[in-house]
mmCIF file of C-alpha atoms in Angstrom:
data_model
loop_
_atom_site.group_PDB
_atom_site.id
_atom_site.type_symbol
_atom_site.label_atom_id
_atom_site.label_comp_id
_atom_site.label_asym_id
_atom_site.label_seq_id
_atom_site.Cartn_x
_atom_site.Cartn_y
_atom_site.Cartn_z
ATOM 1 C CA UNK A 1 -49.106 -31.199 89.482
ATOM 2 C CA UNK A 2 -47.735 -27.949 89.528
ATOM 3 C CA UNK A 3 -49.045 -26.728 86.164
ATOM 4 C CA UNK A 4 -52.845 -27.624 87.209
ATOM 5 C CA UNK A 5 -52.007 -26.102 90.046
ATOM 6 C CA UNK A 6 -50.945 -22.627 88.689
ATOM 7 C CA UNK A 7 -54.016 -23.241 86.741
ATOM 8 C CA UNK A 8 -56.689 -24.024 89.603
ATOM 9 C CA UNK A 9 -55.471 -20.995 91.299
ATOM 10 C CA UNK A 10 -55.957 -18.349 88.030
ATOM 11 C CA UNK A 11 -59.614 -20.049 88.416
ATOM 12 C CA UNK A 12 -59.979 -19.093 91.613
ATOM 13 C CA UNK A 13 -58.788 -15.578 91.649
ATOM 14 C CA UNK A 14 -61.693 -15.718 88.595
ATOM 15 C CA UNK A 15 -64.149 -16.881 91.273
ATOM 16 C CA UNK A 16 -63.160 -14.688 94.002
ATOM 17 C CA UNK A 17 -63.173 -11.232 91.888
ATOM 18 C CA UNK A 18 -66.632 -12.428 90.227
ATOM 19 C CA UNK A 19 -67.755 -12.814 93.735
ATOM 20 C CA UNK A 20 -66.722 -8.983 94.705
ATOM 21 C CA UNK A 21 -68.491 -7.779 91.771
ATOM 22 C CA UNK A 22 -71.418 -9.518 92.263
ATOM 23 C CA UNK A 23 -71.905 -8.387 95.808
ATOM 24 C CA UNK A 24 -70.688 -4.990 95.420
ATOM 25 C CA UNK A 25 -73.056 -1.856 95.001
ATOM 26 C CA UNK A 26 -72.738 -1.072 91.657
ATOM 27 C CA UNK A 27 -74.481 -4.657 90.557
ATOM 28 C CA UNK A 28 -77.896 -3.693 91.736
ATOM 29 C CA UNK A 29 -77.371 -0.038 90.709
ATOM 30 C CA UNK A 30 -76.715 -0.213 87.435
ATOM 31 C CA UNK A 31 -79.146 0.197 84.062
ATOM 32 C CA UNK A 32 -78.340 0.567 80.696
ATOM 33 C CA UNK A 33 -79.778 1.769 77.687
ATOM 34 C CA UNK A 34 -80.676 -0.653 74.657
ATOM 35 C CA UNK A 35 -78.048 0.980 72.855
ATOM 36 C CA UNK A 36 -75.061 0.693 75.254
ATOM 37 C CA UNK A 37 -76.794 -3.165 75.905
ATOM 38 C CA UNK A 38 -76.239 -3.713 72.224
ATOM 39 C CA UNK A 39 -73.129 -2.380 71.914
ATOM 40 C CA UNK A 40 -71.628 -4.504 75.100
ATOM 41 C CA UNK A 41 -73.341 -7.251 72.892
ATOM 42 C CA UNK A 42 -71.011 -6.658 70.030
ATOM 43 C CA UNK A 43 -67.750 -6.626 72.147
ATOM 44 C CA UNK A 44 -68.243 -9.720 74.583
ATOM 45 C CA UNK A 45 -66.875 -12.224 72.087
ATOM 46 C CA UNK A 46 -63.393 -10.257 71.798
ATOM 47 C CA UNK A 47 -63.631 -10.174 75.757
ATOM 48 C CA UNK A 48 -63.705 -14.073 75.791
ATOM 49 C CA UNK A 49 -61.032 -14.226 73.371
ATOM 50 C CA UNK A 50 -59.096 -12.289 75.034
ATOM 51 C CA UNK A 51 -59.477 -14.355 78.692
ATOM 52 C CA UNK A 52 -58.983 -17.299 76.834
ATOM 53 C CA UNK A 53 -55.098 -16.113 75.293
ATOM 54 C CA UNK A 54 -53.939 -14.705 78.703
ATOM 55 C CA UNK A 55 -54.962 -17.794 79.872
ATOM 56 C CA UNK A 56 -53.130 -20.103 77.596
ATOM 57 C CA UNK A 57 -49.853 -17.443 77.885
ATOM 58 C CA UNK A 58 -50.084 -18.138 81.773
ATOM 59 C CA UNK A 59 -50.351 -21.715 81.249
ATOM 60 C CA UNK A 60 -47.251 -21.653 79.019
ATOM 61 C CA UNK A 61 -45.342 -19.750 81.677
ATOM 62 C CA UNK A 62 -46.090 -21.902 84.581
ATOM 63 C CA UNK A 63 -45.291 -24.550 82.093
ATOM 64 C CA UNK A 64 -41.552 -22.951 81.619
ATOM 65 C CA UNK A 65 -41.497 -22.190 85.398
ATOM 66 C CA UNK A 66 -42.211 -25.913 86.412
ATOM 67 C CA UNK A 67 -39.165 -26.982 84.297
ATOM 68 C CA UNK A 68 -36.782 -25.592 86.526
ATOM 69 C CA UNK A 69 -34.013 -25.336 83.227
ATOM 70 C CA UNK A 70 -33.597 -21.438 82.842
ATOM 71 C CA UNK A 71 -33.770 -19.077 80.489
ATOM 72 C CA UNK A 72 -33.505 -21.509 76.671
ATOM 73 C CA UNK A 73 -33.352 -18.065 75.322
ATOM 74 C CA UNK A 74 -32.034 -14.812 76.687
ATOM 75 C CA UNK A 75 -31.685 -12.295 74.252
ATOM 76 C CA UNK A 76 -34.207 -10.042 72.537
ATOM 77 C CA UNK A 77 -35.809 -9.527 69.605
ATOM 78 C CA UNK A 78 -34.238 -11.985 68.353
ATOM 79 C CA UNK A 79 -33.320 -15.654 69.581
ATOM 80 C CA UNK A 80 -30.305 -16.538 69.809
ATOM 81 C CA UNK A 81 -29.303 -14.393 67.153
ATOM 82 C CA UNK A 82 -31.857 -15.826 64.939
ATOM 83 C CA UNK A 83 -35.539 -14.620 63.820
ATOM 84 C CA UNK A 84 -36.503 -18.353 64.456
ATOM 85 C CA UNK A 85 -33.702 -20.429 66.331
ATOM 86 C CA UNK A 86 -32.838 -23.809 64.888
ATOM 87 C CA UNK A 87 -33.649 -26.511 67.214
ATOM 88 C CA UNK A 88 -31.447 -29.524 65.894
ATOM 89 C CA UNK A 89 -29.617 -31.308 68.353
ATOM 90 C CA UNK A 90 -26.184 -29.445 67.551
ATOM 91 C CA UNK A 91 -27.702 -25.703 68.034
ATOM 92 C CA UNK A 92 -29.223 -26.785 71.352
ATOM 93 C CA UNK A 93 -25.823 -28.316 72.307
ATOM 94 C CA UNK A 94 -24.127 -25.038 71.372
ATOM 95 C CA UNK A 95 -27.029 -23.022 73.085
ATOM 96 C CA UNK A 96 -25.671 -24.831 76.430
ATOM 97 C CA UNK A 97 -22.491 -24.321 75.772
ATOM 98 C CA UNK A 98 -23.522 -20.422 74.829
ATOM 99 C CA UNK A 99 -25.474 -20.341 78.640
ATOM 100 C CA UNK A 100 -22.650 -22.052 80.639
ATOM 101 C CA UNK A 101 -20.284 -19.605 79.524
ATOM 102 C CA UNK A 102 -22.783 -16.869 80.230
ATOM 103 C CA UNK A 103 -23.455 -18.002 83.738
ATOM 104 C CA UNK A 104 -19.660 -17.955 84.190
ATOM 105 C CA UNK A 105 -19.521 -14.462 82.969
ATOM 106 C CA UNK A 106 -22.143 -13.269 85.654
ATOM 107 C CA UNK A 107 -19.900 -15.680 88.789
ATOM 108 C CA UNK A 108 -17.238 -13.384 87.427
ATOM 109 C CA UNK A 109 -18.779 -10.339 87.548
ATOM 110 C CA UNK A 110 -20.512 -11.015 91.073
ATOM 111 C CA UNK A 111 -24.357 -11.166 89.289
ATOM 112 C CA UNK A 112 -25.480 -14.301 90.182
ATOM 113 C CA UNK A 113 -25.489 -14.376 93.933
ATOM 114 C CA UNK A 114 -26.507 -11.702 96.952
ATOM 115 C CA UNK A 115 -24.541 -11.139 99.663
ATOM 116 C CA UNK A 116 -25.753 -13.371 102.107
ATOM 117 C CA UNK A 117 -25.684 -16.308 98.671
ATOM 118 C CA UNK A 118 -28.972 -16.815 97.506
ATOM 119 C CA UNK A 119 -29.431 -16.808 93.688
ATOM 120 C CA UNK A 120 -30.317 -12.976 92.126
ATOM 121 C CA UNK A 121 -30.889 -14.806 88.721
ATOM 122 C CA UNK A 122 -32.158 -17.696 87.292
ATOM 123 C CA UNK A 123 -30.704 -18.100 83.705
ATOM 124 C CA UNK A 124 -29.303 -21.658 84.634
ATOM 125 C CA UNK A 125 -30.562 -24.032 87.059
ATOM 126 C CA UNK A 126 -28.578 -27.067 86.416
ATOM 127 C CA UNK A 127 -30.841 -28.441 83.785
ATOM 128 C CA UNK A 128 -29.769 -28.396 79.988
ATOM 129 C CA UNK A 129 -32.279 -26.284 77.423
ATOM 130 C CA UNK A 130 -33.776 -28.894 75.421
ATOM 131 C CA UNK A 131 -35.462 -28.492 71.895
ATOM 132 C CA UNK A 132 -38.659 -28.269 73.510
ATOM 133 C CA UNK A 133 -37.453 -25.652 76.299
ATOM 134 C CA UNK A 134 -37.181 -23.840 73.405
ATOM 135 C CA UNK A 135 -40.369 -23.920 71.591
ATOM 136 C CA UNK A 136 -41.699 -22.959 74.886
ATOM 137 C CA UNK A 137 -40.444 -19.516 74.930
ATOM 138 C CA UNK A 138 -40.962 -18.989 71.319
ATOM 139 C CA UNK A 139 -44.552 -19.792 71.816
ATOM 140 C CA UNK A 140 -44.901 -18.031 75.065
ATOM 141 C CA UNK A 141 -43.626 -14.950 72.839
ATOM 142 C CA UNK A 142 -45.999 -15.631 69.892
ATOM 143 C CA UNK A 143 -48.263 -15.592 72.489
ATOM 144 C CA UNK A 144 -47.710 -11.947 73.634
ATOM 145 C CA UNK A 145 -47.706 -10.803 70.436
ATOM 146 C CA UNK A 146 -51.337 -12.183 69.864
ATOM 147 C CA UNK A 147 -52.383 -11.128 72.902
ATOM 148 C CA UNK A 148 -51.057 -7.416 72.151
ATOM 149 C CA UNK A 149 -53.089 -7.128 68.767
ATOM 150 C CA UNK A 150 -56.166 -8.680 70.413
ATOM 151 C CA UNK A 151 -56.597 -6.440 73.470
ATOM 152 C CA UNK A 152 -55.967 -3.469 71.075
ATOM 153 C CA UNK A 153 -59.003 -4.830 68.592
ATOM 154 C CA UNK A 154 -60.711 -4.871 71.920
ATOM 155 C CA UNK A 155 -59.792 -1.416 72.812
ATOM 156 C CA UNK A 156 -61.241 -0.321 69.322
ATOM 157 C CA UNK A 157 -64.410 -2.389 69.380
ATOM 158 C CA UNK A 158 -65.508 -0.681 73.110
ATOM 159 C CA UNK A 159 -64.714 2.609 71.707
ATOM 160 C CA UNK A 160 -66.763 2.615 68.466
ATOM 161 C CA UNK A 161 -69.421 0.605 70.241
ATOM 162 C CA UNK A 162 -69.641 2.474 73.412
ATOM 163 C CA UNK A 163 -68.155 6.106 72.889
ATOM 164 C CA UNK A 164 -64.601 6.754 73.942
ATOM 165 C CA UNK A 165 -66.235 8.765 76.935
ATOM 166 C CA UNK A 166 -67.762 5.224 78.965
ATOM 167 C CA UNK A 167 -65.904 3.996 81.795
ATOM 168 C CA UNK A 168 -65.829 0.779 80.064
ATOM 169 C CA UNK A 169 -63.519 2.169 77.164
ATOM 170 C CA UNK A 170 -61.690 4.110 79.926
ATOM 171 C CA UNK A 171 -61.569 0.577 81.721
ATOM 172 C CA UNK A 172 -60.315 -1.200 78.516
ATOM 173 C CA UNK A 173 -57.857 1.226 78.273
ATOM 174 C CA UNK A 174 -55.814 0.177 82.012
ATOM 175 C CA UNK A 175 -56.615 -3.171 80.278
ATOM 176 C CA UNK A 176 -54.273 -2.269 77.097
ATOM 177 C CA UNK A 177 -51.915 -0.483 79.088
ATOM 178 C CA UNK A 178 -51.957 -3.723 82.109
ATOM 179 C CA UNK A 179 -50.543 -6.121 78.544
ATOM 180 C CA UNK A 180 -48.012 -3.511 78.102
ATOM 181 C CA UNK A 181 -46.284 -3.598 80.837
ATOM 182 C CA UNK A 182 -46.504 -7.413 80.976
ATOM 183 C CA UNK A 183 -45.303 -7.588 77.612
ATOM 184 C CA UNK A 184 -42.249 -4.954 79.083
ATOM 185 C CA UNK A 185 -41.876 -7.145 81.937
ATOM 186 C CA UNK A 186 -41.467 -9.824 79.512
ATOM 187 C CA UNK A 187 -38.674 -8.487 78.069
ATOM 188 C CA UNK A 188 -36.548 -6.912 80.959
ATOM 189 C CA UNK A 189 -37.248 -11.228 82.718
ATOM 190 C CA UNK A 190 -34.894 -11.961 79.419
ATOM 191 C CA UNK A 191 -32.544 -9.585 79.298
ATOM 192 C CA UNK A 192 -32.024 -9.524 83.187
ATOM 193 C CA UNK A 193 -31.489 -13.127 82.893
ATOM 194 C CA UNK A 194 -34.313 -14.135 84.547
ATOM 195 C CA UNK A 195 -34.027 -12.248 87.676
ATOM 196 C CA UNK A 196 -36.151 -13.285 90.814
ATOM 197 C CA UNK A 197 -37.874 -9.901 91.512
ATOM 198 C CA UNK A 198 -38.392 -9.131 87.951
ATOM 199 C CA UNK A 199 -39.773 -12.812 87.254
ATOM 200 C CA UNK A 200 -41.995 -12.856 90.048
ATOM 201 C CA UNK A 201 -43.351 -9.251 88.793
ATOM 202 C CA UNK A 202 -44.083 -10.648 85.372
ATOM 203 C CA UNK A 203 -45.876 -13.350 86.985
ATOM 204 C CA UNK A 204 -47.791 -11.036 89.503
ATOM 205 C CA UNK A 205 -48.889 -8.614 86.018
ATOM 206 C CA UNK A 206 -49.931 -11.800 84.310
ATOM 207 C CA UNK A 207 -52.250 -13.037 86.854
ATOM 208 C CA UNK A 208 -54.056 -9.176 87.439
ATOM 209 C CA UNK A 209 -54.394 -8.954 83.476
ATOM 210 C CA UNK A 210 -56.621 -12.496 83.682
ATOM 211 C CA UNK A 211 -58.633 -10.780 86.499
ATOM 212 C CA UNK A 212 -59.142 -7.559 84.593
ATOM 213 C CA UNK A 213 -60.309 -9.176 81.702
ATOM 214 C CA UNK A 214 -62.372 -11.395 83.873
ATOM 215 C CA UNK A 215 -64.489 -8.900 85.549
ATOM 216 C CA UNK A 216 -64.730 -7.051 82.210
ATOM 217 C CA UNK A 217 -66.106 -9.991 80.874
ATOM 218 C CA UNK A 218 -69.056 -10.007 84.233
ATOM 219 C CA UNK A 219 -69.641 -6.000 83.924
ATOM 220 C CA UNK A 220 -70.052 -6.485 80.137
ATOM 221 C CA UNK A 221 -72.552 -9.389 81.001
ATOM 222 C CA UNK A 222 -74.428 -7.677 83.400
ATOM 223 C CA UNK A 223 -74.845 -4.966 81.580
ATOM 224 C CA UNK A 224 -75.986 -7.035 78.645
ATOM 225 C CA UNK A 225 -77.767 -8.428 80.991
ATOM 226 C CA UNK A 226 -80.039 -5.597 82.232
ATOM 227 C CA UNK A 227 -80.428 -3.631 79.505
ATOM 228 C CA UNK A 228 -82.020 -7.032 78.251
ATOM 229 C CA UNK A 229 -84.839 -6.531 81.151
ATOM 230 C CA UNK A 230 -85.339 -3.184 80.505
ATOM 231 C CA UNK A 231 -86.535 -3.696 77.224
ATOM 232 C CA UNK A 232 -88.693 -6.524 77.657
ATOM 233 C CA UNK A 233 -90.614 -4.635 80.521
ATOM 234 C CA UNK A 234 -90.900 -1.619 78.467
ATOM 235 C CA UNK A 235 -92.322 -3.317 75.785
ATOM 236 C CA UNK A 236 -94.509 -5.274 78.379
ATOM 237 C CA UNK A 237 -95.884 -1.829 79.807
ATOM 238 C CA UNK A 238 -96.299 -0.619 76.375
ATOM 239 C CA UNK A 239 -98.688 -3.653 75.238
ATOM 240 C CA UNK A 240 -100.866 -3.262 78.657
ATOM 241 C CA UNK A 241 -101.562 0.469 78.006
ATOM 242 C CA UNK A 242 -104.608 0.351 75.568
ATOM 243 C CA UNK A 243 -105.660 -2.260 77.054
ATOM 244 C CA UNK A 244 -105.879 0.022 80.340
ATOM 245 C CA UNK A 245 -107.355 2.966 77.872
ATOM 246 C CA UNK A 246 -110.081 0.283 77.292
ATOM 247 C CA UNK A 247 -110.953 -0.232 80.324
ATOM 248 C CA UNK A 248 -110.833 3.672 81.503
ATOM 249 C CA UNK A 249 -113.602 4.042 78.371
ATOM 250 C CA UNK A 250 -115.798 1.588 79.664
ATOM 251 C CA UNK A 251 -115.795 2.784 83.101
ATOM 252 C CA UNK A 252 -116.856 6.239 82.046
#
């Protein structure tokens, strides 16, 4: 219940920002050339690609969240000293024994707890990593990666498409620039053994870079959209003018 509720509520922060775009100013104001419509043609489909990875990455993080077991890995680059940590039953038995003596380590050095004794970090909960804990987190870091090279494809695609002078590209740019400092907050959740205000940052980042790319996703549609129009009435008007010269001819 908790994961499709994480996910019903990145759909509705969808809904709700398509909703203040649609009723905001610009939506009526805007026209576009047949060139710029074109080119918002050509980058819509790495738009939707994108949406669709941020999407799966925050499913796979309210999927670790809803666990309630920790951090199953908490060092970086690498995973537990490893490129690609072995998940037999003995590594994950010494990767508990490796946290409990961790969390330990932090009790020691006052880390865990605040002053008035509420947890500060969240590296164990109680529940042992299991094998699966830990494909998790590898995924969830494939993930990032993925999502890194797509937005910058994306980033490339607006500017060869639409100039590197068009809000959009500017726009795609705070896009880029939103997944790196998810991908940073990433990192600092591991290596600050999962600490509450830096989790719930990560989490906050995640959600704001499905909106983004959301209501790039609208603008890009829109514009499509009417730059569509304006062609087909041009070409409308431009078919009715002889037959207007005809009738001007007659007349006189």
């Amino acid at each position: 219940m908790g994961l499709i509720h994480g996910a019903v509520a990145q759909v509705f922060l969808i809904l709700i920002c398509g909703i203040a775009l649609v009723t905001s100013g610009w939506w009526q104001r805007v026209t576009v050339s047949k060139k710029l419509g074109a080119g918002f043609t050509g980058i819509k489909g790495a738009i939707i690609a994108v949406i669709c990875l941020v999407f799966v990455q925050l499913l796979l993080g309210a999927t670790m969240r809803h666990q309630h077991a920790g951090l199953a890995i908490w060092d970086f680059p690498l995973a537990h000293g490893q490129v690609w940590p072995a998940m037999d039953a003995a590594a994950v038995a010494e990767y508990n024994e490796n946290r409990l003596a961790l969390q330990r380590q932090l009790h020691a050095q006052n880390q865990l707890l605040d002053e008035a004794g509420n947890p500060k970090t969240f590296l164990a909960t109680g529940k042992e990593v299991q094998s699966w804990h830990v494909w998790l987190q590898m995924l969830h870091r494939i993930g990032a990666v993925a999502t890194l090279v797509l937005v910058l494809s994306f980033v490339v695609k607006a500017r060869r498409r639409l100039g590197q002078a068009h809000r959009f590209t500017k726009a795609s740019y705070v896009l880029l620039a939103m997944i790196l400092g998810q991908a940073g907050m990433g990192i600092w959740t591991i290596l600050s053994n999962k600490a509450a205000d830096v989790a719930t940052m990560h989490v906050l980042l995640g959600a704001a870079c499905l909106a983004m790319t959301s209501v790039l996703l609208m603008v890009a549609k829109r514009c499509e959209f009417v730059s569509d129009v304006a062609g087909r009435l041009a070409k409308r008007e431009s078919a009715e003018l002889p037959d207007a010269g005809r009738v001007t001819a007659v007349a006189v």
